[in-house]
Amino acid sequence: MTSQSSKQQIIIENVFEDYNIENDRLQSTPYELVLIKNSVDDLLAHLSQTVVAIINVGIPVTAELISQLPSSVKVITKLGVGYEKIDVHMCRRQGIEICYTPDYGTNTVADHVVALLVAAQRRLLTFHNSIVQKHQWYYTAAGNLKELNAMTLGIIGCGRIGTYFADKMRPFVKQILTHNSKDLTTNTLKEIFEECDIISLHIPMSTSNYHLISYESIAQMKRCPILINVSRGGLIDTKALVQALKNGQISFAALDVVEGEPNIDEELIKLDYVLLTPHAVWYTEESKRALRT
């Protein structure tokens, strides 16, 4: 069911507590915001020739969906960095521009990755659980720990966030190896897998990157690394990760994203050496405002 309005409409999935920022900015324009549920059916129900743009959060924008959009839709904007759920090729065929928001929250994300890294490297969750669940007060509860400045950090993907993260970590680690970087020394994936004590993923999701961390790549890891993922859950084969954590091929996993989120593999949740955050790496009040403005 479409609403009757003389204004052109911008559809957005309803994910924030209010839309005062957006409505204030649109107040003196010929546009108005239309809130929908996070579902394809609700999006289709709100389509009309008055809709000129769609702000996408989580709905997969497939070729089938794009083919049903009215000709009035000229722009699809991804609220965030990754736009892998949008069929870019089909949008181009239909004359629809794709926009996204790559510059917001860079510092916020990098800070969160640093926090995950330190929490994993110092086994803070293990210490906490030992005290709270087992009522033990032992400095040995987390096993043998290594100095951070003796570790080699591998960063796969050095765009804005990866580079910022590297800058933050450079004073604290022995060395940094990077892959697929324009500005820093580039290493092969094989070198990173074989030589790094910590591996952090900062690449977009694509067909070629799907399950980059697999049984095969884990088998190349010689140093039982800490694995960090704040990019997309599909970069890691969850079954392979669970097996690697169980047999010690990977010593710890710190994950802000997982396959199938928010539904998480039950075996993964039960493991001791896993730290999870709920796709929160982007969030501070400052970064949320930057995203919305």
Tab-separated table of C-alpha atoms in Angstrom:
chain	number	residue	atom	x	y	z
A	1	MET	CA	0.000	0.000	0.000
A	2	THR	CA	1.503	3.332	-1.067
A	3	SER	CA	1.020	6.633	0.698
A	4	GLN	CA	-0.492	9.644	-1.035
A	5	SER	CA	1.887	12.605	-1.159
A	6	SER	CA	2.849	15.468	-3.450
A	7	LYS	CA	6.484	15.015	-2.476
A	8	GLN	CA	8.987	12.666	-4.029
A	9	GLN	CA	9.770	9.798	-1.719
A	10	ILE	CA	12.946	8.257	-0.351
A	11	ILE	CA	12.406	4.782	1.079
A	12	ILE	CA	14.531	3.626	4.009
A	13	GLU	CA	14.483	0.506	6.166
A	14	ASN	CA	13.452	1.436	9.700
A	15	VAL	CA	16.528	0.714	11.842
A	16	PHE	CA	17.036	3.816	14.010
A	17	GLU	CA	15.124	4.931	17.092
A	18	ASP	CA	14.021	8.113	15.313
A	19	TYR	CA	14.618	9.947	12.059
A	20	ASN	CA	14.837	13.512	13.316
A	21	ILE	CA	18.202	14.097	11.636
A	22	GLU	CA	16.963	12.954	8.240
A	23	ASN	CA	13.592	14.700	8.463
A	24	ASP	CA	15.214	17.973	9.508
A	25	ARG	CA	17.476	17.877	6.469
A	26	LEU	CA	14.560	17.107	4.152
A	27	GLN	CA	12.179	19.685	5.621
A	28	SER	CA	12.729	22.391	2.996
A	29	THR	CA	13.206	20.010	0.068
A	30	PRO	CA	10.756	18.339	-2.318
A	31	TYR	CA	11.519	14.982	-0.696
A	32	GLU	CA	10.097	12.996	2.189
A	33	LEU	CA	11.250	9.885	4.005
A	34	VAL	CA	9.144	6.710	3.945
A	35	LEU	CA	9.974	4.100	6.595
A	36	ILE	CA	9.547	0.419	5.785
A	37	LYS	CA	10.144	-2.889	7.510
A	38	ASN	CA	13.282	-4.871	6.740
A	39	SER	CA	11.568	-7.047	4.138
A	40	VAL	CA	11.299	-7.260	0.375
A	41	ASP	CA	7.508	-7.530	0.573
A	42	ASP	CA	7.187	-4.273	2.491
A	43	LEU	CA	9.540	-2.538	0.087
A	44	LEU	CA	7.477	-3.690	-2.887
A	45	ALA	CA	4.279	-2.571	-1.146
A	46	HIS	CA	5.592	0.991	-0.887
A	47	LEU	CA	6.776	1.379	-4.471
A	48	SER	CA	5.210	3.965	-6.760
A	49	GLN	CA	6.266	6.518	-9.348
A	50	THR	CA	6.815	9.017	-6.524
A	51	VAL	CA	9.728	6.945	-5.166
A	52	VAL	CA	13.025	8.355	-6.449
A	53	ALA	CA	15.573	6.754	-4.116
A	54	ILE	CA	16.039	3.800	-1.785
A	55	ILE	CA	18.349	3.788	1.222
A	56	ASN	CA	19.367	0.174	1.678
A	57	VAL	CA	20.368	-1.362	5.009
A	58	GLY	CA	19.958	-5.125	4.859
A	59	ILE	CA	17.458	-6.117	2.163
A	60	PRO	CA	19.219	-7.964	-0.690
A	61	VAL	CA	18.783	-5.825	-3.802
A	62	THR	CA	18.690	-8.616	-6.367
A	63	ALA	CA	18.186	-8.462	-10.114
A	64	GLU	CA	14.619	-9.695	-9.588
A	65	LEU	CA	13.887	-6.882	-7.133
A	66	ILE	CA	15.535	-4.244	-9.329
A	67	SER	CA	13.408	-5.339	-12.295
A	68	GLN	CA	10.288	-4.490	-10.263
A	69	LEU	CA	11.378	-0.974	-9.329
A	70	PRO	CA	9.501	1.898	-10.975
A	71	SER	CA	11.393	3.968	-13.537
A	72	SER	CA	11.329	6.883	-11.094
A	73	VAL	CA	13.953	5.204	-8.875
A	74	LYS	CA	17.291	6.718	-9.861
A	75	VAL	CA	19.469	6.120	-6.789
A	76	ILE	CA	20.086	3.283	-4.338
A	77	THR	CA	22.273	4.254	-1.403
A	78	LYS	CA	23.817	1.677	0.918
A	79	LEU	CA	23.748	2.852	4.515
A	80	GLY	CA	27.250	1.658	5.309
A	81	VAL	CA	30.409	0.550	3.552
A	82	GLY	CA	29.740	-2.836	1.950
A	83	TYR	CA	27.299	-3.032	-0.959
A	84	GLU	CA	27.777	-6.689	-1.899
A	85	LYS	CA	24.028	-7.330	-1.467
A	86	ILE	CA	23.242	-4.937	-4.311
A	87	ASP	CA	23.332	-6.245	-7.888
A	88	VAL	CA	25.468	-3.428	-9.270
A	89	HIS	CA	25.454	-4.762	-12.842
A	90	MET	CA	21.645	-4.835	-12.957
A	91	CYS	CA	21.447	-1.343	-11.463
A	92	ARG	CA	23.719	-0.017	-14.189
A	93	ARG	CA	21.566	-1.672	-16.851
A	94	GLN	CA	18.527	0.059	-15.364
A	95	GLY	CA	20.283	3.428	-15.120
A	96	ILE	CA	20.264	3.428	-11.306
A	97	GLU	CA	23.181	5.064	-9.504
A	98	ILE	CA	24.756	3.228	-6.560
A	99	CYS	CA	26.023	5.264	-3.615
A	100	TYR	CA	27.527	4.204	-0.297
A	101	THR	CA	29.148	5.766	2.766
A	102	PRO	CA	32.813	4.706	2.902
A	103	ASP	CA	34.260	7.505	5.022
A	104	TYR	CA	32.207	7.377	8.193
A	105	GLY	CA	33.395	5.631	11.354
A	106	THR	CA	36.942	4.803	10.239
A	107	ASN	CA	38.423	5.649	13.624
A	108	THR	CA	35.565	3.911	15.453
A	109	VAL	CA	36.085	0.679	13.544
A	110	ALA	CA	39.848	0.768	14.010
A	111	ASP	CA	39.418	1.339	17.757
A	112	HIS	CA	37.101	-1.662	17.992
A	113	VAL	CA	39.573	-3.876	16.148
A	114	VAL	CA	42.341	-2.803	18.525
A	115	ALA	CA	40.055	-3.670	21.449
A	116	LEU	CA	39.304	-7.112	19.989
A	117	LEU	CA	42.981	-7.730	19.359
A	118	VAL	CA	44.110	-6.813	22.868
A	119	ALA	CA	41.228	-8.705	24.495
A	120	ALA	CA	42.146	-11.793	22.476
A	121	GLN	CA	45.901	-11.476	22.936
A	122	ARG	CA	45.580	-10.986	26.706
A	123	ARG	CA	42.773	-13.585	26.964
A	124	LEU	CA	40.636	-11.165	28.972
A	125	LEU	CA	37.462	-13.188	28.442
A	126	THR	CA	39.204	-16.334	29.690
A	127	PHE	CA	40.335	-14.593	32.868
A	128	HIS	CA	36.873	-13.101	33.409
A	129	ASN	CA	35.090	-16.443	32.961
A	130	SER	CA	37.580	-18.188	35.236
A	131	ILE	CA	36.784	-15.741	38.023
A	132	VAL	CA	33.026	-15.384	37.525
A	133	GLN	CA	32.096	-18.944	36.520
A	134	LYS	CA	34.736	-21.025	38.305
A	135	HIS	CA	35.553	-18.696	41.225
A	136	GLN	CA	39.244	-19.071	40.439
A	137	TRP	CA	41.814	-16.319	40.967
A	138	TYR	CA	44.762	-17.674	38.975
A	139	TYR	CA	47.040	-15.670	36.703
A	140	THR	CA	47.702	-18.936	34.860
A	141	ALA	CA	44.024	-19.421	33.942
A	142	ALA	CA	44.633	-18.312	30.351
A	143	GLY	CA	47.690	-20.476	29.776
A	144	ASN	CA	50.953	-19.219	28.324
A	145	LEU	CA	50.768	-15.627	27.101
A	146	LYS	CA	53.172	-13.840	24.758
A	147	GLU	CA	54.273	-10.222	24.627
A	148	LEU	CA	52.421	-8.224	21.995
A	149	ASN	CA	55.669	-6.609	20.873
A	150	ALA	CA	56.991	-10.063	19.963
A	151	MET	CA	54.099	-10.739	17.590
A	152	THR	CA	53.704	-10.278	13.848
A	153	LEU	CA	50.375	-8.810	12.741
A	154	GLY	CA	48.941	-9.647	9.336
A	155	ILE	CA	46.329	-7.327	7.836
A	156	ILE	CA	44.432	-8.633	4.836
A	157	GLY	CA	43.029	-5.564	3.117
A	158	CYS	CA	44.502	-2.128	3.736
A	159	GLY	CA	41.907	0.333	2.566
A	160	ARG	CA	40.814	3.177	4.819
A	161	ILE	CA	40.130	1.046	7.881
A	162	GLY	CA	42.956	-1.436	7.430
A	163	THR	CA	45.482	1.362	6.992
A	164	TYR	CA	44.158	3.263	10.007
A	165	PHE	CA	44.294	0.084	12.073
A	166	ALA	CA	47.877	-0.547	10.932
A	167	ASP	CA	48.875	2.964	12.011
A	168	LYS	CA	47.380	2.391	15.458
A	169	MET	CA	49.097	-0.964	15.919
A	170	ARG	CA	52.523	-0.207	14.470
A	171	PRO	CA	54.062	0.972	17.792
A	172	PHE	CA	52.881	-2.142	19.631
A	173	VAL	CA	53.791	-5.153	17.473
A	174	LYS	CA	57.049	-6.584	16.168
A	175	GLN	CA	56.104	-6.099	12.529
A	176	ILE	CA	53.094	-5.779	10.247
A	177	LEU	CA	52.565	-7.738	7.047
A	178	THR	CA	49.849	-6.565	4.677
A	179	HIS	CA	48.100	-8.013	1.660
A	180	ASN	CA	46.368	-6.148	-1.171
A	181	SER	CA	47.565	-2.724	-0.097
A	182	LYS	CA	48.407	0.328	-2.178
A	183	ASP	CA	50.362	2.255	0.408
A	184	LEU	CA	52.144	-0.357	2.536
A	185	THR	CA	54.439	-3.248	1.682
A	186	THR	CA	52.360	-5.983	0.107
A	187	ASN	CA	52.798	-9.606	1.108
A	188	THR	CA	51.244	-12.754	-0.293
A	189	LEU	CA	48.444	-14.503	1.559
A	190	LYS	CA	50.777	-17.472	1.956
A	191	GLU	CA	53.317	-15.273	3.754
A	192	ILE	CA	50.660	-13.889	6.079
A	193	PHE	CA	49.236	-17.321	6.861
A	194	GLU	CA	52.683	-18.775	7.543
A	195	GLU	CA	54.346	-15.906	9.411
A	196	CYS	CA	51.695	-14.054	11.414
A	197	ASP	CA	50.666	-14.474	15.046
A	198	ILE	CA	47.572	-12.316	14.502
A	199	ILE	CA	45.528	-12.127	11.280
A	200	SER	CA	42.889	-9.421	10.806
A	201	LEU	CA	40.446	-9.321	7.879
A	202	HIS	CA	39.540	-5.970	6.288
A	203	ILE	CA	38.319	-6.836	2.807
A	204	PRO	CA	34.884	-6.564	1.192
A	205	MET	CA	32.753	-9.615	0.524
A	206	SER	CA	32.933	-10.900	-3.043
A	207	THR	CA	32.645	-14.173	-4.899
A	208	SER	CA	36.433	-14.513	-4.995
A	209	ASN	CA	36.772	-13.807	-1.249
A	210	TYR	CA	34.035	-16.176	-0.069
A	211	HIS	CA	35.486	-18.521	2.576
A	212	LEU	CA	38.938	-16.998	2.215
A	213	ILE	CA	39.601	-18.581	5.597
A	214	SER	CA	38.983	-22.241	4.786
A	215	TYR	CA	40.314	-25.662	5.703
A	216	GLU	CA	43.019	-25.157	3.073
A	217	SER	CA	44.148	-21.695	4.196
A	218	ILE	CA	44.055	-22.668	7.875
A	219	ALA	CA	46.358	-25.586	7.074
A	220	GLN	CA	48.959	-23.016	5.952
A	221	MET	CA	48.900	-21.202	9.304
A	222	LYS	CA	52.099	-22.141	11.128
A	223	ARG	CA	51.846	-19.986	14.261
A	224	CYS	CA	48.379	-20.857	15.640
A	225	PRO	CA	47.274	-17.260	15.126
A	226	ILE	CA	44.586	-15.103	16.632
A	227	LEU	CA	41.978	-14.497	13.905
A	228	ILE	CA	39.995	-11.247	13.792
A	229	ASN	CA	37.107	-10.515	11.428
A	230	VAL	CA	35.237	-7.199	11.337
A	231	SER	CA	34.389	-7.268	7.623
A	232	ARG	CA	31.863	-9.888	6.517
A	233	GLY	CA	30.984	-13.257	8.023
A	234	GLY	CA	31.220	-15.058	4.695
A	235	LEU	CA	34.977	-14.511	4.576
A	236	ILE	CA	35.352	-17.369	7.072
A	237	ASP	CA	34.146	-20.949	6.703
A	238	THR	CA	32.588	-21.372	10.148
A	239	LYS	CA	32.916	-25.155	10.173
A	240	ALA	CA	36.612	-24.878	9.335
A	241	LEU	CA	37.072	-22.250	12.046
A	242	VAL	CA	35.364	-24.384	14.691
A	243	GLN	CA	37.586	-27.338	13.843
A	244	ALA	CA	40.705	-25.147	13.898
A	245	LEU	CA	39.812	-23.705	17.313
A	246	LYS	CA	39.191	-27.175	18.692
A	247	ASN	CA	42.504	-28.586	17.497
A	248	GLY	CA	44.568	-25.466	18.208
A	249	GLN	CA	45.370	-24.462	14.621
A	250	ILE	CA	43.814	-21.107	15.504
A	251	SER	CA	44.362	-20.035	19.102
A	252	PHE	CA	41.553	-17.467	19.372
A	253	ALA	CA	38.842	-15.910	17.199
A	254	ALA	CA	37.577	-12.372	17.786
A	255	LEU	CA	34.588	-11.789	15.532
A	256	ASP	CA	32.271	-8.839	14.988
A	257	VAL	CA	30.655	-10.596	12.020
A	258	VAL	CA	29.703	-14.240	11.471
A	259	GLU	CA	28.041	-16.279	8.761
A	260	GLY	CA	24.254	-16.170	8.994
A	261	GLU	CA	24.202	-13.465	11.654
A	262	PRO	CA	22.328	-12.934	13.911
A	263	ASN	CA	21.910	-16.731	13.893
A	264	ILE	CA	25.253	-18.104	15.067
A	265	ASP	CA	26.647	-21.617	14.791
A	266	GLU	CA	25.964	-23.399	18.086
A	267	GLU	CA	29.369	-25.074	18.150
A	268	LEU	CA	31.104	-21.727	17.717
A	269	ILE	CA	29.256	-20.157	20.648
A	270	LYS	CA	30.246	-22.974	22.992
A	271	LEU	CA	33.990	-22.643	22.416
A	272	ASP	CA	36.110	-20.975	25.090
A	273	TYR	CA	38.477	-19.137	22.773
A	274	VAL	CA	35.901	-17.069	20.923
A	275	LEU	CA	34.968	-13.429	21.536
A	276	LEU	CA	31.881	-12.105	19.751
A	277	THR	CA	30.449	-8.628	19.282
A	278	PRO	CA	27.131	-8.063	17.432
A	279	HIS	CA	28.226	-6.262	14.241
A	280	ALA	CA	28.906	-3.297	16.517
A	281	VAL	CA	32.333	-2.359	15.187
A	282	TRP	CA	30.941	0.744	13.470
A	283	TYR	CA	28.991	2.138	16.391
A	284	THR	CA	29.558	5.238	18.456
A	285	GLU	CA	27.153	8.150	18.696
A	286	GLU	CA	29.617	10.174	16.618
A	287	SER	CA	29.891	7.592	13.852
A	288	LYS	CA	26.132	7.047	13.756
A	289	ARG	CA	25.594	10.769	13.263
A	290	ALA	CA	28.255	10.855	10.543
A	291	LEU	CA	26.536	7.947	8.795
A	292	ARG	CA	23.188	9.710	8.833
A	293	THR	CA	24.410	13.117	7.699
